[in-house]
Amino acid sequence: MAQAAPNKTSEEIEIMPAATRERIETNKPKTVRMTLLKNYCPAGEVEVLGWNKEPVLRKRPDGKIVEVEPGGFISETGENGKILPAPPKLAGTGFADKLLAGTVIRVSTAEAKTMRANGIGEVDVDD
C-alpha cells in the first residue's frame, strides 16, 4: 500500500474514490475545467481540452439567416498528439503561449480562482 496522506488514516484512504486516492498518493494538485471568456496567457501548467466553435451564420437574399456550419465542441489533435487550442480569428494576432477565448482548459484550483475573480474564465461542468 502507498504511503498515507498527511492527516489521513489508512481506513479513510481506503474509503475514498479511486481518483481522489490516486491524486493524494501522487501529490498532484486538484484541477478545474474552465472555459476562457477572454484571451489568456497561463501562469502555470495547463491542459487544453478543446474549444467551443460558434455556428457560422449567413443572411440569404430573402432576409432569412441560415446556419452554414454547425457549432459545437471541437478537440482536434495536432502533429505532436496534443489537443490544439482555438485558432485566432485574424492571422498573426497570437503568440506561442496565448490561449484564445472559447478554449476549454484544465488548470489548478488556485489559478482557477484567480481567473474567475478577474473575469477571464468560467467553471465548466465536467462530463
PDB file of C-alpha atoms in Angstrom, residues 2 25 27 30 54 58 60 83 87 101 117-118:
ATOM      1  CA  ALA A   2       1.241   3.518  -0.769  1.00  0.00           C
ATOM      2  CA  GLU A  25      -0.897   9.354  -3.335  1.00  0.00           C
ATOM      3  CA  ASN A  27       0.584  14.620  -4.690  1.00  0.00           C
ATOM      4  CA  LYS A  30      -6.597  19.386  -7.807  1.00  0.00           C
ATOM      5  CA  GLU A  54     -19.682  29.109 -32.715  1.00  0.00           C
ATOM      6  CA  ARG A  58     -25.177  33.770 -43.271  1.00  0.00           C
ATOM      7  CA  ARG A  60     -29.773  34.904 -47.532  1.00  0.00           C
ATOM      8  CA  ILE A  83      -5.099  18.832 -28.456  1.00  0.00           C
ATOM      9  CA  PRO A  87      -7.375  29.203 -33.764  1.00  0.00           C
ATOM     10  CA  ALA A 101     -11.370  32.979 -25.763  1.00  0.00           C
ATOM     11  CA  ALA A 117     -12.123  36.640  -9.902  1.00  0.00           C
ATOM     12  CA  ASN A 118     -10.655  38.597 -12.842  1.00  0.00           C
TER      13      ASN A 118
END
